[in-house]
Amino acid sequence: MASPLPAVHDTPDPDFAELLARRPQLKAHALDGLLMDEVPLVQIARAVGTPSWVYSAATLRRRYGALRDALAEAGLDASIHFAAKANDSLAVLRVLAAEGAGADVVSEGELRAARAAGIPAGRIVFSGVGKSHREIALALEEGILQINAESAEEVERISEVASAIGRVAPVSLRINPDVDARTHAKISTGLAENKFGIAYTDAAALYARMASLPGIRPIGLAVHIGSQITEGMAGYRAAYSRVAELAQALIGRGLPVERLDCGGGLGIPYRDEVPPSPAALAGAIKATLGPLGLPVMLEPGRWIAGPAGVLLASVVLQKRGQNRRFVVLDAAMNDLVRPAMYDAWHGILPLAPDLLHAPLSPADVVGPVCESGDTFTRGRALPDLPPGALVAFLDAGAYGATMSSTYNARPLAAEVLVDGHRWAVTRPRQTHEALLANQVMPEWLGAGA
Ligand code: LLP
């Protein structure tokens, strides 16, 4: 059986100074310790408690802007639709909405969140392999920009639902290009063996069928090959080339193709990865899809939000194992599941100024959940971390809070937005009362003790 513990790397971990150097939103202040933008994180941890997610509005704006500029500099007519699954905090979505971002949503809940945050329906794309009748109807009633259909069965369903409510659905076909994005198996989506998209060889016939169905207006093609793509542009280029070829063939047959959705997936450096830059992605889009002269769309999640967030946690206790030091935190796999689920590596920095310069020794950092998989990292060089010491998990702004659960009856952590020197709680910590509140006891079980 595979080990449930995080992977062991063969290159040395980046040290605290290296982690900080690559993250302009974080600074070590001699007196206040770790700052996010202008706010000492210790101040937030003391006021709000831990575990807590903290997001930097300035970082969200900066990264959204960098992506938009890279696309514009490549001469592309491009729109950015933030993948709400990465972070569906209404405050985060509102910051991005104010910059002009649209959203990529995959459920009724995400559609509602995007709308509640002020993202216009006309900038929302609905993706996902299993949209229900209700979700399709809601999307059409809202008047969203497009639905990305993932199967022939879904195309028929969209036609039925749209016809029944007297709407015409703008539909893009998501192609499965069968290319290897060279990312973690659990987040690869563009291989024939993955459940996503329509087989490339079936796509042209289905597109033609869409044009003949009532309630459907075919508007283009979409592709998304995977997430946390760090190993070059080859996968992207191969996928976009296939989309270009198919779009050309469809146009040649007189079918309407208005725009192309290039998906998301651009990776970020969690440890020492060197992912392709936005300029490289823009260049690959330009080189492959540019000749078609169509508007393009992007659905990034992680690249925009990942580096914008941290998860703050407190040390519950340090425990000496037989030959290991365990740092037991009040955050656990129910909060940040990425290490348990994908062997993901997240930087961990102490918040107090003295701890940023104290002697280091190896530690396993774990949560209190009753599973060995509740291990954030093994053998990490960290200072002595007494009970009450505060730490931050870095790059936790994407697939952090959105993937958390209440496993072990642990309330959902608080969320905080930092904007320059200001900060506010944007989602209070779930209370224990709220955790139990929506359960209903069958009356035949009696009143209890
Ligand atoms: N578009 C579609 C259709 C997607 O399925 C996804 C992500 C995105 C866009 C955004 O991808 P991004 O730019 O964020 O890579 N929970 C995993 C990641 C799952 C990604 C699922 N799809 C993780 O924590 O690494």
GROMACS .gro file of C-alpha atoms and ligand atoms in nm:
model
  474
    1MET     CA    1   0.000   0.000   0.000
    2ALA     CA    2   0.121   0.352  -0.080
    3SER     CA    3   0.242   0.554   0.216
    4PRO     CA    4  -0.025   0.802   0.332
    5LEU     CA    5   0.251   1.046   0.421
    6PRO     CA    6   0.377   1.342   0.216
    7ALA     CA    7   0.645   1.277  -0.044
    8VAL     CA    8   1.013   1.304   0.039
    9HIS     CA    9   1.200   1.540  -0.197
   10ASP     CA   10   1.554   1.499  -0.321
   11THR     CA   11   1.637   1.871  -0.335
   12PRO     CA   12   1.675   2.080  -0.018
   13ASP     CA   13   1.367   2.272   0.097
   14PRO     CA   14   1.380   2.648   0.039
   15ASP     CA   15   1.471   2.829   0.362
   16PHE     CA   16   1.263   3.105   0.522
   17ALA     CA   17   1.452   3.383   0.338
   18GLU     CA   18   1.402   3.210   0.003
   19LEU     CA   19   1.031   3.159   0.070
   20LEU     CA   20   0.992   3.529   0.155
   21ALA     CA   21   1.200   3.651  -0.140
   22ARG     CA   22   0.959   3.492  -0.387
   23ARG     CA   23   0.646   3.626  -0.218
   24PRO     CA   24   0.627   4.007  -0.224
   25GLN     CA   25   0.300   4.002  -0.027
   26LEU     CA   26   0.485   3.865   0.278
   27LYS     CA   27   0.759   4.044   0.472
   28ALA     CA   28   0.945   3.977   0.794
   29HIS     CA   29   0.928   4.284   1.019
   30ALA     CA   30   1.185   4.306   1.298
   31LEU     CA   31   0.924   4.384   1.565
   32ASP     CA   32   0.591   4.273   1.422
   33GLY     CA   33   0.706   3.948   1.265
   34LEU     CA   34   0.542   3.820   0.949
   35LEU     CA   35   0.337   4.083   0.764
   36MET     CA   36   0.085   4.028   0.489
   37ASP     CA   37   0.102   4.352   0.295
   38GLU     CA   38   0.089   4.606   0.581
   39VAL     CA   39  -0.082   4.393   0.845
   40PRO     CA   40   0.104   4.186   1.108
   41LEU     CA   41  -0.042   3.837   1.084
   42VAL     CA   42   0.004   3.794   1.460
   43GLN     CA   43  -0.252   4.071   1.508
   44ILE     CA   44  -0.507   3.884   1.300
   45ALA     CA   45  -0.436   3.551   1.470
   46ARG     CA   46  -0.480   3.710   1.815
   47ALA     CA   47  -0.803   3.886   1.722
   48VAL     CA   48  -0.969   3.613   1.517
   49GLY     CA   49  -0.808   3.299   1.657
   50THR     CA   50  -0.677   3.006   1.456
   51PRO     CA   51  -0.705   2.825   1.223
   52SER     CA   52  -0.785   3.119   0.992
   53TRP     CA   53  -0.746   3.185   0.622
   54VAL     CA   54  -0.607   3.527   0.531
   55TYR     CA   55  -0.617   3.666   0.176
   56SER     CA   56  -0.433   3.962   0.028
   57ALA     CA   57  -0.654   4.182  -0.192
   58ALA     CA   58  -0.347   4.355  -0.336
   59THR     CA   59  -0.205   4.019  -0.445
   60LEU     CA   60  -0.529   3.916  -0.612
   61ARG     CA   61  -0.532   4.246  -0.803
   62ARG     CA   62  -0.163   4.229  -0.891
   63ARG     CA   63  -0.182   3.874  -1.023
   64TYR     CA   64  -0.507   3.928  -1.212
   65GLY     CA   65  -0.347   4.238  -1.368
   66ALA     CA   66  -0.027   4.053  -1.459
   67LEU     CA   67  -0.224   3.785  -1.641
   68ARG     CA   68  -0.444   4.040  -1.820
   69ASP     CA   69  -0.136   4.241  -1.925
   70ALA     CA   70   0.049   3.933  -2.053
   71LEU     CA   71  -0.250   3.840  -2.270
   72ALA     CA   72  -0.285   4.197  -2.399
   73GLU     CA   73   0.089   4.225  -2.470
   74ALA     CA   74   0.066   3.913  -2.685
   75GLY     CA   75  -0.198   4.097  -2.887
   76LEU     CA   76  -0.482   3.869  -2.778
   77ASP     CA   77  -0.845   3.971  -2.737
   78ALA     CA   78  -0.882   3.779  -2.412
   79SER     CA   79  -1.112   3.763  -2.111
   80ILE     CA   80  -1.031   3.607  -1.773
   81HIS     CA   81  -1.287   3.395  -1.591
   82PHE     CA   82  -1.163   3.314  -1.240
   83ALA     CA   83  -1.224   2.948  -1.146
   84ALA     CA   84  -1.440   2.991  -0.836
   85LYS     CA   85  -1.359   2.639  -0.718
   86ALA     CA   86  -1.014   2.769  -0.621
   87ASN     CA   87  -1.161   3.029  -0.387
   88ASP     CA   88  -1.530   3.110  -0.355
   89SER     CA   89  -1.503   3.366  -0.076
   90LEU     CA   90  -1.745   3.644  -0.171
   91ALA     CA   91  -1.489   3.907  -0.074
   92VAL     CA   92  -1.223   3.748  -0.295
   93LEU     CA   93  -1.469   3.724  -0.584
   94ARG     CA   94  -1.569   4.087  -0.532
   95VAL     CA   95  -1.206   4.205  -0.545
   96LEU     CA   96  -1.165   4.023  -0.876
   97ALA     CA   97  -1.504   4.139  -1.007
   98ALA     CA   98  -1.395   4.498  -0.949
   99GLU     CA   99  -1.091   4.431  -1.170
  100GLY     CA  100  -1.321   4.311  -1.448
  101ALA     CA  101  -1.287   3.937  -1.396
  102GLY     CA  102  -1.555   3.693  -1.496
  103ALA     CA  103  -1.601   3.354  -1.332
  104ASP     CA  104  -1.581   2.989  -1.425
  105VAL     CA  105  -1.834   2.800  -1.211
  106VAL     CA  106  -1.916   2.431  -1.177
  107SER     CA  107  -2.224   2.423  -0.955
  108GLU     CA  108  -2.534   2.614  -0.855
  109GLY     CA  109  -2.351   2.717  -0.539
  110GLU     CA  110  -2.060   2.869  -0.729
  111LEU     CA  111  -2.295   3.039  -0.974
  112ARG     CA  112  -2.483   3.195  -0.683
  113ALA     CA  113  -2.156   3.297  -0.514
  114ALA     CA  114  -2.027   3.464  -0.830
  115ARG     CA  115  -2.353   3.653  -0.878
  116ALA     CA  116  -2.371   3.749  -0.508
  117ALA     CA  117  -2.018   3.888  -0.531
  118GLY     CA  118  -2.121   4.109  -0.821
  119ILE     CA  119  -1.981   3.920  -1.120
  120PRO     CA  120  -2.217   3.993  -1.412
  121ALA     CA  121  -2.394   3.686  -1.554
  122GLY     CA  122  -2.259   3.786  -1.894
  123ARG     CA  123  -1.907   3.707  -1.771
  124ILE     CA  124  -1.984   3.364  -1.623
  125VAL     CA  125  -1.896   3.029  -1.781
  126PHE     CA  126  -2.051   2.706  -1.649
  127SER     CA  127  -1.813   2.407  -1.672
  128GLY     CA  128  -1.829   2.057  -1.526
  129VAL     CA  129  -1.907   1.705  -1.626
  130GLY     CA  130  -2.240   1.663  -1.447
  131LYS     CA  131  -2.468   1.965  -1.461
  132SER     CA  132  -2.821   1.894  -1.340
  133HIS     CA  133  -3.142   2.006  -1.514
  134ARG     CA  134  -3.188   2.258  -1.236
  135GLU     CA  135  -2.836   2.400  -1.276
  136ILE     CA  136  -2.874   2.434  -1.652
  137ALA     CA  137  -3.210   2.609  -1.613
  138LEU     CA  138  -3.072   2.846  -1.350
  139ALA     CA  139  -2.771   2.930  -1.567
  140LEU     CA  140  -2.996   3.008  -1.862
  141GLU     CA  141  -3.240   3.211  -1.655
  142GLU     CA  142  -2.948   3.415  -1.521
  143GLY     CA  143  -2.832   3.472  -1.879
  144ILE     CA  144  -2.476   3.347  -1.836
  145LEU     CA  145  -2.212   3.388  -2.107
  146GLN     CA  146  -2.179   3.021  -2.196
  147ILE     CA  147  -2.214   2.662  -2.091
  148ASN     CA  148  -1.922   2.431  -2.164
  149ALA     CA  149  -2.081   2.098  -2.256
  150GLU     CA  150  -1.883   1.784  -2.185
  151SER     CA  151  -2.080   1.505  -2.357
  152ALA     CA  152  -2.336   1.425  -2.624
  153GLU     CA  153  -2.579   1.336  -2.345
  154GLU     CA  154  -2.533   1.676  -2.190
  155VAL     CA  155  -2.584   1.856  -2.521
  156GLU     CA  156  -2.923   1.682  -2.556
  157ARG     CA  157  -3.011   1.776  -2.201
  158ILE     CA  158  -2.920   2.142  -2.250
  159SER     CA  159  -3.135   2.149  -2.565
  160GLU     CA  160  -3.432   2.002  -2.376
  161VAL     CA  161  -3.401   2.233  -2.077
  162ALA     CA  162  -3.349   2.544  -2.291
  163SER     CA  163  -3.642   2.459  -2.517
  164ALA     CA  164  -3.867   2.392  -2.218
  165ILE     CA  165  -3.801   2.736  -2.070
  166GLY     CA  166  -3.791   2.919  -2.401
  167ARG     CA  167  -3.423   3.010  -2.396
  168VAL     CA  168  -3.135   2.963  -2.635
  169ALA     CA  169  -2.824   2.829  -2.464
  170PRO     CA  170  -2.484   2.953  -2.581
  171VAL     CA  171  -2.284   2.629  -2.574
  172SER     CA  172  -1.915   2.561  -2.613
  173LEU     CA  173  -1.789   2.203  -2.653
  174ARG     CA  174  -1.516   2.096  -2.415
  175ILE     CA  175  -1.272   1.881  -2.604
  176ASN     CA  176  -1.068   1.604  -2.444
  177PRO     CA  177  -0.747   1.648  -2.647
  178ASP     CA  178  -0.580   1.335  -2.499
  179VAL     CA  179  -0.260   1.516  -2.405
  180ASP     CA  180  -0.049   1.470  -2.095
  181ALA     CA  181  -0.022   1.785  -1.881
  182ARG     CA  182   0.247   1.609  -1.670
  183THR     CA  183   0.085   1.700  -1.340
  184HIS     CA  184  -0.039   1.499  -1.041
  185ALA     CA  185  -0.268   1.214  -1.156
  186LYS     CA  186  -0.555   1.341  -0.939
  187ILE     CA  187  -0.558   1.681  -1.112
  188SER     CA  188  -0.486   1.579  -1.472
  189THR     CA  189  -0.796   1.623  -1.688
  190GLY     CA  190  -0.691   1.613  -2.053
  191LEU     CA  191  -0.614   1.243  -2.102
  192ALA     CA  192  -0.853   1.010  -2.279
  193GLU     CA  193  -0.874   0.809  -1.955
  194ASN     CA  194  -1.004   1.116  -1.765
  195LYS     CA  195  -1.377   1.172  -1.736
  196PHE     CA  196  -1.364   1.521  -1.888
  197GLY     CA  197  -1.465   1.653  -2.228
  198ILE     CA  198  -1.565   1.503  -2.559
  199ALA     CA  199  -1.330   1.274  -2.747
  200TYR     CA  200  -1.155   1.477  -3.013
  201THR     CA  201  -1.266   1.238  -3.285
  202ASP     CA  202  -1.635   1.276  -3.192
  203ALA     CA  203  -1.631   1.653  -3.151
  204ALA     CA  204  -1.694   1.772  -3.508
  205ALA     CA  205  -2.004   1.557  -3.551
  206LEU     CA  206  -2.141   1.665  -3.214
  207TYR     CA  207  -2.076   2.031  -3.294
  208ALA     CA  208  -2.272   1.994  -3.619
  209ARG     CA  209  -2.552   1.825  -3.427
  210MET     CA  210  -2.558   2.115  -3.178
  211ALA     CA  211  -2.618   2.354  -3.466
  212SER     CA  212  -2.928   2.154  -3.563
  213LEU     CA  213  -3.077   2.122  -3.214
  214PRO     CA  214  -3.343   2.358  -3.079
  215GLY     CA  215  -3.244   2.578  -2.787
  216ILE     CA  216  -2.870   2.566  -2.861
  217ARG     CA  217  -2.639   2.818  -3.019
  218PRO     CA  218  -2.294   2.667  -3.070
  219ILE     CA  219  -2.041   2.934  -2.987
  220GLY     CA  220  -1.705   2.766  -2.966
  221LEU     CA  221  -1.465   2.514  -2.819
  222ALA     CA  222  -1.311   2.476  -2.476
  223VAL     CA  223  -1.020   2.279  -2.336
  224HIS     CA  224  -0.865   2.235  -1.991
  225ILE     CA  225  -0.589   1.977  -1.954
  226GLY     CA  226  -0.513   1.986  -1.584
  227SER     CA  227  -0.403   2.192  -1.288
  228GLN     CA  228  -0.070   2.295  -1.130
  229ILE     CA  229   0.104   2.264  -1.468
  230THR     CA  230   0.471   2.339  -1.406
  231GLU     CA  231   0.661   2.132  -1.660
  232GLY     CA  232   0.671   2.355  -1.965
  233MET     CA  233   0.428   2.448  -2.235
  234ALA     CA  234   0.425   2.130  -2.444
  235GLY     CA  235   0.092   2.003  -2.307
  236TYR     CA  236  -0.077   2.339  -2.356
  237ARG     CA  237   0.062   2.376  -2.708
  238ALA     CA  238  -0.051   2.027  -2.808
  239ALA     CA  239  -0.401   2.087  -2.670
  240TYR     CA  240  -0.440   2.431  -2.828
  241SER     CA  241  -0.312   2.302  -3.163
  242ARG     CA  242  -0.583   2.038  -3.164
  243VAL     CA  243  -0.844   2.302  -3.078
  244ALA     CA  244  -0.714   2.523  -3.360
  245GLU     CA  245  -0.732   2.239  -3.609
  246LEU     CA  246  -1.084   2.148  -3.506
  247ALA     CA  247  -1.204   2.511  -3.504
  248GLN     CA  248  -1.063   2.553  -3.854
  249ALA     CA  249  -1.245   2.242  -3.974
  250LEU     CA  250  -1.575   2.356  -3.820
  251ILE     CA  251  -1.546   2.701  -3.974
  252GLY     CA  252  -1.463   2.534  -4.306
  253ARG     CA  253  -1.793   2.346  -4.280
  254GLY     CA  254  -1.977   2.673  -4.233
  255LEU     CA  255  -2.040   2.622  -3.860
  256PRO     CA  256  -2.024   2.925  -3.628
  257VAL     CA  257  -1.721   2.945  -3.398
  258GLU     CA  258  -1.714   3.272  -3.203
  259ARG     CA  259  -1.459   3.219  -2.927
  260LEU     CA  260  -1.220   2.969  -2.772
  261ASP     CA  261  -1.188   2.883  -2.404
  262CYS     CA  262  -0.828   2.796  -2.314
  263GLY     CA  263  -0.902   2.665  -1.960
  264GLY     CA  264  -0.679   2.720  -1.658
  265GLY     CA  265  -0.402   2.515  -1.504
  266LEU     CA  266  -0.103   2.747  -1.485
  267GLY     CA  267   0.106   2.628  -1.191
  268ILE     CA  268   0.269   2.824  -0.910
  269PRO     CA  269   0.590   2.764  -0.715
  270TYR     CA  270   0.493   2.602  -0.385
  271ARG     CA  271   0.845   2.467  -0.322
  272ASP     CA  272   1.105   2.509  -0.596
  273GLU     CA  273   0.900   2.456  -0.911
  274VAL     CA  274   0.964   2.691  -1.202
  275PRO     CA  275   0.627   2.706  -1.379
  276PRO     CA  276   0.577   2.868  -1.718
  277SER     CA  277   0.508   3.242  -1.700
  278PRO     CA  278   0.182   3.411  -1.805
  279ALA     CA  279   0.381   3.551  -2.100
  280ALA     CA  280   0.473   3.195  -2.205
  281LEU     CA  281   0.110   3.089  -2.181
  282ALA     CA  282  -0.002   3.395  -2.378
  283GLY     CA  283   0.267   3.322  -2.637
  284ALA     CA  284   0.151   2.961  -2.675
  285ILE     CA  285  -0.209   3.075  -2.722
  286LYS     CA  286  -0.101   3.335  -2.977
  287ALA     CA  287   0.112   3.084  -3.169
  288THR     CA  288  -0.155   2.815  -3.189
  289LEU     CA  289  -0.492   2.991  -3.179
  290GLY     CA  290  -0.385   3.341  -3.288
  291PRO     CA  291  -0.418   3.274  -3.664
  292LEU     CA  292  -0.793   3.210  -3.615
  293GLY     CA  293  -0.835   3.571  -3.500
  294LEU     CA  294  -1.104   3.478  -3.245
  295PRO     CA  295  -1.147   3.612  -2.890
  296VAL     CA  296  -1.004   3.376  -2.629
  297MET     CA  297  -1.097   3.307  -2.269
  298LEU     CA  298  -0.891   3.183  -1.976
  299GLU     CA  299  -1.017   3.006  -1.660
  300PRO     CA  300  -0.731   3.036  -1.409
  301GLY     CA  301  -0.788   2.967  -1.043
  302ARG     CA  302  -0.468   2.876  -0.863
  303TRP     CA  303  -0.236   3.117  -1.043
  304ILE     CA  304  -0.443   3.416  -0.928
  305ALA     CA  305  -0.550   3.309  -0.580
  306GLY     CA  306  -0.294   3.053  -0.456
  307PRO     CA  307  -0.016   3.292  -0.355
  308ALA     CA  308  -0.272   3.544  -0.224
  309GLY     CA  309  -0.365   3.335   0.081
  310VAL     CA  310  -0.217   3.185   0.395
  311LEU     CA  311  -0.362   2.955   0.659
  312LEU     CA  312  -0.274   3.063   1.013
  313ALA     CA  313  -0.244   2.795   1.280
  314SER     CA  314  -0.132   2.767   1.643
  315VAL     CA  315   0.085   2.502   1.796
  316VAL     CA  316  -0.119   2.287   2.037
  317LEU     CA  317   0.185   2.102   2.164
  318GLN     CA  318   0.517   1.958   2.059
  319LYS     CA  319   0.545   1.587   2.108
  320ARG     CA  320   0.868   1.391   2.113
  321GLY     CA  321   0.822   1.064   1.928
  322GLN     CA  322   1.078   0.783   1.949
  323ASN     CA  323   1.304   0.950   1.699
  324ARG     CA  324   1.095   1.236   1.570
  325ARG     CA  325   0.963   1.573   1.678
  326PHE     CA  326   0.593   1.619   1.610
  327VAL     CA  327   0.451   1.971   1.602
  328VAL     CA  328   0.077   1.930   1.658
  329LEU     CA  329  -0.124   2.223   1.523
  330ASP     CA  330  -0.483   2.332   1.567
  331ALA     CA  331  -0.520   2.321   1.187
  332ALA     CA  332  -0.571   1.983   1.026
  333MET     CA  333  -0.640   1.798   0.703
  334ASN     CA  334  -1.004   1.904   0.726
  335ASP     CA  335  -0.882   2.264   0.683
  336LEU     CA  336  -0.601   2.224   0.429
  337VAL     CA  337  -0.636   1.884   0.262
  338ARG     CA  338  -0.381   1.932  -0.017
  339PRO     CA  339  -0.085   1.764   0.158
  340ALA     CA  340  -0.296   1.459   0.250
  341MET     CA  341  -0.466   1.441  -0.088
  342TYR     CA  342  -0.193   1.527  -0.337
  343ASP     CA  343   0.129   1.500  -0.135
  344ALA     CA  344   0.140   1.878  -0.174
  345TRP     CA  345   0.424   2.081  -0.022
  346HIS     CA  346   0.332   2.413   0.141
  347GLY     CA  347   0.584   2.654   0.290
  348ILE     CA  348   0.546   2.698   0.667
  349LEU     CA  349   0.669   3.016   0.834
  350PRO     CA  350   0.651   3.110   1.201
  351LEU     CA  351   0.484   3.448   1.263
  352ALA     CA  352   0.691   3.574   1.557
  353PRO     CA  353   1.007   3.771   1.461
  354ASP     CA  354   1.239   3.577   1.694
  355LEU     CA  355   1.119   3.242   1.557
  356LEU     CA  356   1.209   3.350   1.203
  357HIS     CA  357   1.576   3.357   1.310
  358ALA     CA  358   1.592   3.078   1.569
  359PRO     CA  359   1.795   2.753   1.528
  360LEU     CA  360   1.624   2.488   1.317
  361SER     CA  361   1.576   2.116   1.349
  362PRO     CA  362   1.358   1.863   1.165
  363ALA     CA  363   0.993   1.834   1.261
  364ASP     CA  364   0.685   1.653   1.139
  365VAL     CA  365   0.397   1.901   1.133
  366VAL     CA  366   0.062   1.735   1.195
  367GLY     CA  367  -0.297   1.815   1.280
  368PRO     CA  368  -0.515   1.671   1.556
  369VAL     CA  369  -0.735   1.461   1.325
  370CYS     CA  370  -0.728   1.089   1.393
  371GLU     CA  371  -0.555   0.976   1.073
  372SER     CA  372  -0.187   0.932   0.992
  373GLY     CA  373  -0.262   1.115   0.667
  374ASP     CA  374  -0.324   1.426   0.877
  375THR     CA  375   0.042   1.513   0.826
  376PHE     CA  376   0.129   1.844   0.661
  377THR     CA  377   0.498   1.772   0.621
  378ARG     CA  378   0.778   1.547   0.747
  379GLY     CA  379   1.129   1.637   0.851
  380ARG     CA  380   1.079   2.010   0.789
  381ALA     CA  381   1.350   2.242   0.926
  382LEU     CA  382   1.165   2.448   1.186
  383PRO     CA  383   1.255   2.625   1.511
  384ASP     CA  384   1.142   2.501   1.850
  385LEU     CA  385   0.768   2.578   1.842
  386PRO     CA  386   0.623   2.589   2.193
  387PRO     CA  387   0.249   2.563   2.258
  388GLY     CA  388   0.078   2.879   2.136
  389ALA     CA  389   0.343   2.958   1.872
  390LEU     CA  390   0.185   3.076   1.548
  391VAL     CA  391   0.266   2.960   1.196
  392ALA     CA  392   0.143   3.037   0.844
  393PHE     CA  393   0.098   2.786   0.564
  394LEU     CA  394   0.188   2.965   0.244
  395ASP     CA  395   0.012   2.961  -0.092
  396ALA     CA  396  -0.313   2.846   0.064
  397GLY     CA  397  -0.537   3.089  -0.124
  398ALA     CA  398  -0.645   2.833  -0.384
  399TYR     CA  399  -0.808   2.498  -0.306
  400GLY     CA  400  -0.767   2.571   0.064
  401ALA     CA  401  -1.090   2.688   0.228
  402THR     CA  402  -1.297   2.560  -0.067
  403MET     CA  403  -1.182   2.203  -0.003
  404SER     CA  404  -1.218   2.209   0.373
  405SER     CA  405  -1.466   1.995   0.563
  406THR     CA  406  -1.589   1.954   0.917
  407TYR     CA  407  -1.435   1.607   0.961
  408ASN     CA  408  -1.387   1.519   1.329
  409ALA     CA  409  -1.666   1.774   1.399
  410ARG     CA  410  -1.424   2.060   1.353
  411PRO     CA  411  -1.592   2.392   1.266
  412LEU     CA  412  -1.492   2.564   0.941
  413ALA     CA  413  -1.212   2.815   0.995
  414ALA     CA  414  -1.258   3.192   0.975
  415GLU     CA  415  -1.168   3.390   0.663
  416VAL     CA  416  -1.008   3.734   0.659
  417LEU     CA  417  -0.931   3.982   0.380
  418VAL     CA  418  -0.631   4.215   0.407
  419ASP     CA  419  -0.631   4.526   0.190
  420GLY     CA  420  -0.322   4.743   0.243
  421HIS     CA  421  -0.329   4.836   0.612
  422ARG     CA  422  -0.697   4.739   0.653
  423TRP     CA  423  -0.834   4.397   0.730
  424ALA     CA  424  -1.174   4.247   0.802
  425VAL     CA  425  -1.324   3.910   0.889
  426THR     CA  426  -1.513   3.803   0.578
  427ARG     CA  427  -1.645   3.475   0.719
  428PRO     CA  428  -1.655   3.431   1.097
  429ARG     CA  429  -1.540   3.098   1.232
  430GLN     CA  430  -1.826   2.850   1.224
  431THR     CA  431  -1.966   2.803   1.572
  432HIS     CA  432  -2.013   2.467   1.738
  433GLU     CA  433  -2.381   2.550   1.765
  434ALA     CA  434  -2.400   2.604   1.387
  435LEU     CA  435  -2.219   2.277   1.330
  436LEU     CA  436  -2.499   2.087   1.506
  437ALA     CA  437  -2.783   2.319   1.416
  438ASN     CA  438  -2.905   2.169   1.091
  439GLN     CA  439  -2.944   1.814   1.217
  440VAL     CA  440  -3.286   1.676   1.292
  441MET     CA  441  -3.347   1.409   1.555
  442PRO     CA  442  -3.624   1.158   1.463
  443GLU     CA  443  -3.883   1.192   1.737
  444TRP     CA  444  -3.902   0.815   1.793
  445LEU     CA  445  -3.546   0.824   1.928
  446GLY     CA  446  -3.671   1.016   2.231
  447ALA     CA  447  -3.537   1.322   2.405
  448GLY     CA  448  -3.210   1.176   2.531
  449ALA     CA  449  -3.052   1.219   2.871
  450LLP     N1  450  -1.127   2.516  -1.562
  450LLP     C1  451  -1.169   2.391  -1.539
  450LLP     C2  452  -1.265   2.329  -1.629
  450LLP     C3  453  -1.119   2.321  -1.427
  450LLP     O1  454  -1.159   2.197  -1.405
  450LLP     C4  455  -1.025   2.384  -1.341
  450LLP     C5  456  -0.971   2.314  -1.224
  450LLP     C6  457  -0.987   2.516  -1.370
  450LLP     C7  458  -1.039   2.578  -1.482
  450LLP     C8  459  -0.891   2.591  -1.284
  450LLP     O2  460  -0.765   2.532  -1.279
  450LLP     P1  461  -0.641   2.606  -1.210
  450LLP     O3  462  -0.610   2.729  -1.295
  450LLP     O4  463  -0.679   2.645  -1.074
  450LLP     O5  464  -0.533   2.506  -1.214
  450LLP     N2  465  -0.791   2.065  -0.591
  450LLP     C9  466  -0.673   2.057  -0.675
  450LLP    C10  467  -0.693   2.128  -0.807
  450LLP    C11  468  -0.814   2.082  -0.884
  450LLP    C12  469  -0.837   2.157  -1.012
  450LLP    C13  470  -0.967   2.121  -1.074
  450LLP     N3  471  -1.000   2.193  -1.192
  450LLP    C14  472  -0.554   2.110  -0.598
  450LLP     O6  473  -0.569   2.149  -0.482
  450LLP     O7  474  -0.440   2.108  -0.646
   0.00000   0.00000   0.00000
